[in-house]
PDB file of C-alpha atoms in Angstrom:
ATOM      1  CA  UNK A   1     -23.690  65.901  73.272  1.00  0.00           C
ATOM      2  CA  UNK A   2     -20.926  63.702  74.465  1.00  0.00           C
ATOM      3  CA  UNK A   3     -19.487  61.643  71.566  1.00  0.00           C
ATOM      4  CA  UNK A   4     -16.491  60.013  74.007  1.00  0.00           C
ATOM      5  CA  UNK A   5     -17.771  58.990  77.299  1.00  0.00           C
ATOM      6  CA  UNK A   6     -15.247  58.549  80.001  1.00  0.00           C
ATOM      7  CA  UNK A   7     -15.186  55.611  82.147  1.00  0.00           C
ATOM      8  CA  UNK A   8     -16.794  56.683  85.566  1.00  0.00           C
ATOM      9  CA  UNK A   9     -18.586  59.598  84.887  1.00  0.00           C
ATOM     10  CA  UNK A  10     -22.588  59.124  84.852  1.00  0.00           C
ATOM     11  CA  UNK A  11     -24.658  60.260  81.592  1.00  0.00           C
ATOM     12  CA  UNK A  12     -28.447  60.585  80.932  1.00  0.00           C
ATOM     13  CA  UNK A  13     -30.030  60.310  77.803  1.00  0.00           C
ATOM     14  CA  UNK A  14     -32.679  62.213  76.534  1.00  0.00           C
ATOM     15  CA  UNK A  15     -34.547  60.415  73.813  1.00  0.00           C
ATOM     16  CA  UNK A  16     -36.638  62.687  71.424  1.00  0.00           C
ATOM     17  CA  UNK A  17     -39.625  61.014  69.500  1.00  0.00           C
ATOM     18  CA  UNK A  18     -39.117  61.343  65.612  1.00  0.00           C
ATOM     19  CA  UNK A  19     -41.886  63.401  63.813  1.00  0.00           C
ATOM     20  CA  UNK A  20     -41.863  61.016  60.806  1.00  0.00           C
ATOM     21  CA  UNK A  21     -42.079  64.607  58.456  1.00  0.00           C
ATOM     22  CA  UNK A  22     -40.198  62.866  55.618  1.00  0.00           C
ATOM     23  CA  UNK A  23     -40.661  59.888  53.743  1.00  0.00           C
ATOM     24  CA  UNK A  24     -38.805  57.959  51.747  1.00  0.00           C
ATOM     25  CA  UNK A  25     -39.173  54.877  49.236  1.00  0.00           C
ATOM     26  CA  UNK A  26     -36.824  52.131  48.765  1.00  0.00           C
ATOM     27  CA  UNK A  27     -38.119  49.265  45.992  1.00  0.00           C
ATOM     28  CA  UNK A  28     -37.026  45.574  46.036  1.00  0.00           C
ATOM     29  CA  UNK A  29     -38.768  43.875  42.879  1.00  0.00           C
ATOM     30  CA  UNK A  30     -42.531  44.213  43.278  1.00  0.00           C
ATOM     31  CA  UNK A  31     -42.271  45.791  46.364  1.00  0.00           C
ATOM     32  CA  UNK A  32     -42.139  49.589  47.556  1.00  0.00           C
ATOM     33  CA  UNK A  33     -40.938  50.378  50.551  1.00  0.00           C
ATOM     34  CA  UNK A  34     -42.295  53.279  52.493  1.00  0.00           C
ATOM     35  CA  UNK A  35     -40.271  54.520  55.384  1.00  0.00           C
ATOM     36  CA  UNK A  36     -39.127  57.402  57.369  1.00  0.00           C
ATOM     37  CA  UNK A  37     -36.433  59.702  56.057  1.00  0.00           C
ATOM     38  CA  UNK A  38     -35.180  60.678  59.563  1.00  0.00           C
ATOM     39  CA  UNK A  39     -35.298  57.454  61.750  1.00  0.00           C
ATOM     40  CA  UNK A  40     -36.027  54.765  59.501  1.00  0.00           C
ATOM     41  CA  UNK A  41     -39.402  53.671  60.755  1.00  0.00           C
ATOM     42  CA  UNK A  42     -41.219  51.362  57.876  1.00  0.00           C
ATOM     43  CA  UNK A  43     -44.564  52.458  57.168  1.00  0.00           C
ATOM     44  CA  UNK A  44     -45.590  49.779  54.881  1.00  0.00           C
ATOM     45  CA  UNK A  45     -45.541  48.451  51.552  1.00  0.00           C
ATOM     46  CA  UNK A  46     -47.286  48.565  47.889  1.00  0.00           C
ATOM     47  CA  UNK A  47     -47.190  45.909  46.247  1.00  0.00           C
ATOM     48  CA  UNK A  48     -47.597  44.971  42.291  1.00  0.00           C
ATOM     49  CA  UNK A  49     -48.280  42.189  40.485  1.00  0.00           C
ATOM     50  CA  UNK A  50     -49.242  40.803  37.412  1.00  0.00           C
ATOM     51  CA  UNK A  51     -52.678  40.540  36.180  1.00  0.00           C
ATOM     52  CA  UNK A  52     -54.728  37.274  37.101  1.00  0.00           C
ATOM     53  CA  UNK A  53     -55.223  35.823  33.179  1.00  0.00           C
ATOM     54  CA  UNK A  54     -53.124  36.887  30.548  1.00  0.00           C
ATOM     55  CA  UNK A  55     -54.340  34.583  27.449  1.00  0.00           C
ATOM     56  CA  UNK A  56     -55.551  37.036  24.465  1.00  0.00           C
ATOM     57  CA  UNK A  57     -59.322  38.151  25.045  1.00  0.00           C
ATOM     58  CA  UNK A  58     -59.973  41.523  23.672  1.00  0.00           C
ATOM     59  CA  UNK A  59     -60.170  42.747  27.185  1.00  0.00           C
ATOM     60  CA  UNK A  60     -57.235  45.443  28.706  1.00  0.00           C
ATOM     61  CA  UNK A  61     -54.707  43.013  31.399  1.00  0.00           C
ATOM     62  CA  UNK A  62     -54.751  45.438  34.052  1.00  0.00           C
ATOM     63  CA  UNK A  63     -51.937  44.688  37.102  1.00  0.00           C
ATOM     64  CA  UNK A  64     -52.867  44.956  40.410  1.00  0.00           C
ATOM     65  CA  UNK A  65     -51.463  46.452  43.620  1.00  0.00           C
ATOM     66  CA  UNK A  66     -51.740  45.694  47.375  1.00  0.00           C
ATOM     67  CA  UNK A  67     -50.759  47.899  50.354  1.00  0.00           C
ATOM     68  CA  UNK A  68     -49.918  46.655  53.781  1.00  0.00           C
ATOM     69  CA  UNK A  69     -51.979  48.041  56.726  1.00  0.00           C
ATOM     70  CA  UNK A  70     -48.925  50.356  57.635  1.00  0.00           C
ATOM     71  CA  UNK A  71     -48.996  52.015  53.558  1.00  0.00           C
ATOM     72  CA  UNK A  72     -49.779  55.924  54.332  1.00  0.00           C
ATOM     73  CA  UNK A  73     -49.148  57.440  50.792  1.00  0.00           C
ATOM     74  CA  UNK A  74     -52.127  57.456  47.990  1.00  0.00           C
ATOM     75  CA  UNK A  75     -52.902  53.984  46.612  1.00  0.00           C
ATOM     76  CA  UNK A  76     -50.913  53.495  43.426  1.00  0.00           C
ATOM     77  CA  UNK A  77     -51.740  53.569  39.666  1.00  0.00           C
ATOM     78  CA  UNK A  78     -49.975  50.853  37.287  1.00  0.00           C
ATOM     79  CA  UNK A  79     -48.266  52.702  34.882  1.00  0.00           C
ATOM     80  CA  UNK A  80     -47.764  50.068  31.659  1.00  0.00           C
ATOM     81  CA  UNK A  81     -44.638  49.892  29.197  1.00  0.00           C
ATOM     82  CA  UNK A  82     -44.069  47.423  26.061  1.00  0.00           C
ATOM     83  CA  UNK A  83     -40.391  47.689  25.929  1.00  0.00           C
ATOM     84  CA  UNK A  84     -39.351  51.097  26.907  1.00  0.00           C
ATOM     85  CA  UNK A  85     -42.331  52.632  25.427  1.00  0.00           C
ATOM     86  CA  UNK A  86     -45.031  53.957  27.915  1.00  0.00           C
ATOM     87  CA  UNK A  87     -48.694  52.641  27.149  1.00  0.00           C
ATOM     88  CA  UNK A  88     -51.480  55.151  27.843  1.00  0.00           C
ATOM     89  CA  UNK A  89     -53.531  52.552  28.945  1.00  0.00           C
ATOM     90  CA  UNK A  90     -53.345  49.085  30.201  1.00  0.00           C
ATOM     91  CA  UNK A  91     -52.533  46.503  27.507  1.00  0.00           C
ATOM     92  CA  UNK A  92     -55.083  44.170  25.567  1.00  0.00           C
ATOM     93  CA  UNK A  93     -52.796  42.602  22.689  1.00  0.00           C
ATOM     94  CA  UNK A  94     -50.507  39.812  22.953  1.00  0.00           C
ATOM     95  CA  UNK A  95     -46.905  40.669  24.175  1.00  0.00           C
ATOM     96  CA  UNK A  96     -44.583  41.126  26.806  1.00  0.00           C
ATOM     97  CA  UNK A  97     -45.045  44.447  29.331  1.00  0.00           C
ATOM     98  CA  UNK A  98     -43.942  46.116  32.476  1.00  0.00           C
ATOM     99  CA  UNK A  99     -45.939  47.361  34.589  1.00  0.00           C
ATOM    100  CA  UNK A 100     -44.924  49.715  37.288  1.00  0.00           C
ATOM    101  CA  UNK A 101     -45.459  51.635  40.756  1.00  0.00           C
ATOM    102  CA  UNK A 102     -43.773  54.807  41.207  1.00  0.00           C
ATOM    103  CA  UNK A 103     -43.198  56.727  44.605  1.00  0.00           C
ATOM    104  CA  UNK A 104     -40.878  59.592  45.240  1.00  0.00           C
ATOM    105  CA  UNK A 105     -39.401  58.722  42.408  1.00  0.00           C
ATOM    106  CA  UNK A 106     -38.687  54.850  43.252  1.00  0.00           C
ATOM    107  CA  UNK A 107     -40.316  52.136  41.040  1.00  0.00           C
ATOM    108  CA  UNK A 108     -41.201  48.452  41.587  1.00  0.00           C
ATOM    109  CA  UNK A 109     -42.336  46.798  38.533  1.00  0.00           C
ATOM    110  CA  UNK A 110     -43.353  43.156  37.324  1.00  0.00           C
ATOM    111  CA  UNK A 111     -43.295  41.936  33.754  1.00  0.00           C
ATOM    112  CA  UNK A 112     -45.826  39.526  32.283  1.00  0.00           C
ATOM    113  CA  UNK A 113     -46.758  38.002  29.111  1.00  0.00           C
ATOM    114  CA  UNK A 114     -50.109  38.299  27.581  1.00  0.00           C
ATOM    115  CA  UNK A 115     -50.455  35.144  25.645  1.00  0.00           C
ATOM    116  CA  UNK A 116     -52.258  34.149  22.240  1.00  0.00           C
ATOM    117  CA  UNK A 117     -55.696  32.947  22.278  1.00  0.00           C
ATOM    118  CA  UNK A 118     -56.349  29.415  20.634  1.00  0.00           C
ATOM    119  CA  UNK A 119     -59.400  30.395  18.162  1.00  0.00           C
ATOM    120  CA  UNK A 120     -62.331  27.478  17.830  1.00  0.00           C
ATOM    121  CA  UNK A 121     -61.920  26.409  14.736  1.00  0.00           C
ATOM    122  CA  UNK A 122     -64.530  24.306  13.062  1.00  0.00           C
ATOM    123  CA  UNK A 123     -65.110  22.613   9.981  1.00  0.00           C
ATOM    124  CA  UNK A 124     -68.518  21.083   8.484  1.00  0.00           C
ATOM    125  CA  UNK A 125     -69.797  19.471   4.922  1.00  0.00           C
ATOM    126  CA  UNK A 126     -73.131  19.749   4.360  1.00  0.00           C
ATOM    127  CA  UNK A 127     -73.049  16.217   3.726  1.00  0.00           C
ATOM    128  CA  UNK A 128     -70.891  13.680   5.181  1.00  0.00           C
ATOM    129  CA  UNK A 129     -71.811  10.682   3.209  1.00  0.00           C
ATOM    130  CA  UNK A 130     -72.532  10.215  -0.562  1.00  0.00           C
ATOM    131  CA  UNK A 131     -73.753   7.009  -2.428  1.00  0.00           C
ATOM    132  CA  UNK A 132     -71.896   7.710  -5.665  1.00  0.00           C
ATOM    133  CA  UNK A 133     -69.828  10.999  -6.733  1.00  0.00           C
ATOM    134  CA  UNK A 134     -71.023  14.428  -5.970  1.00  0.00           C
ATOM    135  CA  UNK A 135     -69.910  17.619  -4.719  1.00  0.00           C
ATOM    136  CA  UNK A 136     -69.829  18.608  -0.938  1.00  0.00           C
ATOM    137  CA  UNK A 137     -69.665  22.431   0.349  1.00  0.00           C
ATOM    138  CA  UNK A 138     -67.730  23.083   3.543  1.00  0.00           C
ATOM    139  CA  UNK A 139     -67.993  25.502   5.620  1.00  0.00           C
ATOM    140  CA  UNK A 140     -65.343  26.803   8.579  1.00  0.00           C
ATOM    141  CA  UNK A 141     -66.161  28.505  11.525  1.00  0.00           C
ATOM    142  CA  UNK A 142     -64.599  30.648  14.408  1.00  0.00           C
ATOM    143  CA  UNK A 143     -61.680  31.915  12.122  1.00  0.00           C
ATOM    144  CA  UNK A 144     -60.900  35.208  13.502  1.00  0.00           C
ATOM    145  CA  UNK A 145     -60.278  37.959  11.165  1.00  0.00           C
ATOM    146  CA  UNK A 146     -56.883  38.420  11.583  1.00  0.00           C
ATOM    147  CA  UNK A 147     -54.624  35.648  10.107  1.00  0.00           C
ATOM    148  CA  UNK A 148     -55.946  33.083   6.969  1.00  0.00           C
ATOM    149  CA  UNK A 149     -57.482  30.125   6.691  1.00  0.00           C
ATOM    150  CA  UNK A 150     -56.725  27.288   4.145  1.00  0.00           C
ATOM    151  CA  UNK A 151     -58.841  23.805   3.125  1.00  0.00           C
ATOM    152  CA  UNK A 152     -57.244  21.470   2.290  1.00  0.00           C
ATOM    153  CA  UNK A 153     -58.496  17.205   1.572  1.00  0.00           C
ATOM    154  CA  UNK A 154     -56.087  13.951   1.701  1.00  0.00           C
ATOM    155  CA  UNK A 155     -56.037  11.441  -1.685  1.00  0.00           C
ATOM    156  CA  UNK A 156     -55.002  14.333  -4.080  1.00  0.00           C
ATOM    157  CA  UNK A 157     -59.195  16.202  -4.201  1.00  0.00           C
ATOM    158  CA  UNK A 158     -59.371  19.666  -5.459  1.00  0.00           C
ATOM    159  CA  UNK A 159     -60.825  22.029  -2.775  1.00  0.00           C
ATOM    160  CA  UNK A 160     -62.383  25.447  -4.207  1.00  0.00           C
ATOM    161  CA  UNK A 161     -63.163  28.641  -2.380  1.00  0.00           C
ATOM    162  CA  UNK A 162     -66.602  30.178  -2.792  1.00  0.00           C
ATOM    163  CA  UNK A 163     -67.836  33.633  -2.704  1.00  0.00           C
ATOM    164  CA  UNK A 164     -69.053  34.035   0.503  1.00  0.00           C
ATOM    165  CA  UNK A 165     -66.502  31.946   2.834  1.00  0.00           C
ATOM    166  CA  UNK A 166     -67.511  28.925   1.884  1.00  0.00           C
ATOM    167  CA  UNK A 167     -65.666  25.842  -0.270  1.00  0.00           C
ATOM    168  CA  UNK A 168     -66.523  23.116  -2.238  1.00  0.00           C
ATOM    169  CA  UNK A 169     -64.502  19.696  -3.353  1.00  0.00           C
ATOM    170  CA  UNK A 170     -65.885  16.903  -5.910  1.00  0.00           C
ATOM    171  CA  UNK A 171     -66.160  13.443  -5.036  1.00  0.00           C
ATOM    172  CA  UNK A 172     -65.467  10.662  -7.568  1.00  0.00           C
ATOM    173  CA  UNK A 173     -67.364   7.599  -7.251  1.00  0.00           C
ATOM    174  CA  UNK A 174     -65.151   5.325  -5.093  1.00  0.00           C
ATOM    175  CA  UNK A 175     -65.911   3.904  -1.799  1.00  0.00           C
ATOM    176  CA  UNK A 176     -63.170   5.922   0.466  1.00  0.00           C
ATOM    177  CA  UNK A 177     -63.371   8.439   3.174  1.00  0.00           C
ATOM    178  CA  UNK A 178     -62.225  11.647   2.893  1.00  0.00           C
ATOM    179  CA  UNK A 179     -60.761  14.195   5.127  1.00  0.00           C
ATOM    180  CA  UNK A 180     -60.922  17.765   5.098  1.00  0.00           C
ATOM    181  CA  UNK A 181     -58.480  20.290   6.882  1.00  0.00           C
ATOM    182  CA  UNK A 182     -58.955  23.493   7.970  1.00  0.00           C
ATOM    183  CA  UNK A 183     -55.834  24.748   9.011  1.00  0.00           C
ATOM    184  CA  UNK A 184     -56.124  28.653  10.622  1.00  0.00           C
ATOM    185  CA  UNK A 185     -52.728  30.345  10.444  1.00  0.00           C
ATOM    186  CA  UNK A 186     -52.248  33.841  12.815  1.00  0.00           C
ATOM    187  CA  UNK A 187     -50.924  36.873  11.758  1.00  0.00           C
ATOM    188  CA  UNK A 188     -47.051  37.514  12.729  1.00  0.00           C
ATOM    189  CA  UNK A 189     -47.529  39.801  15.581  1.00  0.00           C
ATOM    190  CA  UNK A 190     -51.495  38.942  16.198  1.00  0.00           C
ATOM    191  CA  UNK A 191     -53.703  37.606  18.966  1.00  0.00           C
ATOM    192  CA  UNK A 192     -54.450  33.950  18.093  1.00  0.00           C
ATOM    193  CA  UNK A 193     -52.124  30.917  17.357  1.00  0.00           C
ATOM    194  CA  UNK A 194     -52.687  28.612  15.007  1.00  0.00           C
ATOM    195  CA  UNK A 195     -55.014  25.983  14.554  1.00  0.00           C
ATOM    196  CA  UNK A 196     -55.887  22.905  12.641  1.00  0.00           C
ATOM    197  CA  UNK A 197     -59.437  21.616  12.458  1.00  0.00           C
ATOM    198  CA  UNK A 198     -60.767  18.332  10.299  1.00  0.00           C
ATOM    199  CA  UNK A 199     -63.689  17.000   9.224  1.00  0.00           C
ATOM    200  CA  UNK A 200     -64.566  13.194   7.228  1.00  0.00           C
ATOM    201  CA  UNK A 201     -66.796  12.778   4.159  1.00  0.00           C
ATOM    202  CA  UNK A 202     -67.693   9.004   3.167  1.00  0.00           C
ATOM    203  CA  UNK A 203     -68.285   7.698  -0.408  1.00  0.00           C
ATOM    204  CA  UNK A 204     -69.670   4.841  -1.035  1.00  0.00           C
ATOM    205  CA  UNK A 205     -69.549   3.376  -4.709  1.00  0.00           C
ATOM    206  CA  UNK A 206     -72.642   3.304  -6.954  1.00  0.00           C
ATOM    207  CA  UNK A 207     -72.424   0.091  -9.141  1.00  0.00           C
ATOM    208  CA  UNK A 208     -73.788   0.765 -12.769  1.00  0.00           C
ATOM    209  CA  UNK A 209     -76.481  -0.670 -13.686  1.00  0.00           C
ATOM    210  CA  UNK A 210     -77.652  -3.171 -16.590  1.00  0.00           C
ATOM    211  CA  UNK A 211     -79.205  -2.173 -19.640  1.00  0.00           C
TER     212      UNK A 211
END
């Protein structure tokens, strides 16, 4: 091979077409890069990304990855990591993660953030208007189990907690509306954020009567 041609002289070259036996990987973000070893042809790419929804649903957020037409290796599992701890499975719980592609030894990776579900909180009295005073029971719904859940009413009324999930609060007789609060609060490191829900009870004043 001549590495120092000299002006005048006449040289032929003799092009030999690359094999392609050895790959290699180079990543850029999300991307893998698959190309050859020897002459640098690009194969293709893999691609990961984050999964589609990420609010809280009990279900496992699982990443997905695309290859270009030009990808020759094995399609590529998302391997999953909370911090630098490896999952053995694809998260469901609300938190931050990495997941990951991995070819000869190269990784591309996106993080996302599974968010906390907003539970449907309800509240309801069994009666929303009195003629007089009397006693209502309320009753909240949609509270998940995680977390607590606290009733609460305006214009200083008692609220009590039944056996049984349910609570009660005593009306005096005095024309006012009253309004109820269910207020859901999430555990620290749990699914669901919290959430206020309210409900009105009107009394209207009985007059005594005349003897």
């Amino acid at each position: 091979a001549v590495t120092t041609p000299e002006i005048g002289k006449t040289y032929i070259a003799i092009w030999t077409a690359c094999n392609h036996d050895t790959k290699a990987y180079t990543a850029s973000g999300t991307v893998l890069t698959e190309s050859c070893a020897d002459c640098g042809h690009v194969f293709g790419t893999a691609t990961v990304a984050a999964p589609a929804e990420v609010t809280y649903s009990g279900s496992e957020k699982i990443a997905t990855v695309t290859n270009s037409s030009g990808w020759t290796d094995a399609v590529l599992t998302p391997v999953y990591y909370n911090g630098s701890t490896q999952l053995h499975n694809a998260p469901i719980n609300a938190g931050t993660y990495t997941a990951k592609i991995t070819a000869g030894g190269v990784s591309a990776s996106v993080d996302f953030t599974i968010t906390k579900a907003t539970p449907d909180i309800k509240i309801s009295a069994d009666q929303t208007s009195l003629i007089g005073s009397g006693t209502v029971k309320l009753t909240v719904t949609g509270a998940p189990a995680e977390g607590s859940v606290k009733v609460t009413c305006d214009n200083d009324i008692t609220v009590t907690q039944n056996e049984g999930g349910t609570y009660s609060a005593a009306l005096p007789n005095e024309s006012k509306t009253y309004t109820f609060k269910a207020s859901y609060t999430g555990a620290e490191n749990g699914n669901y954020s919290d959430k206020d829900a309210k409900c009105t009870v009107t009394v209207t004043r009985r007059s005594s009567g005349s003897g």
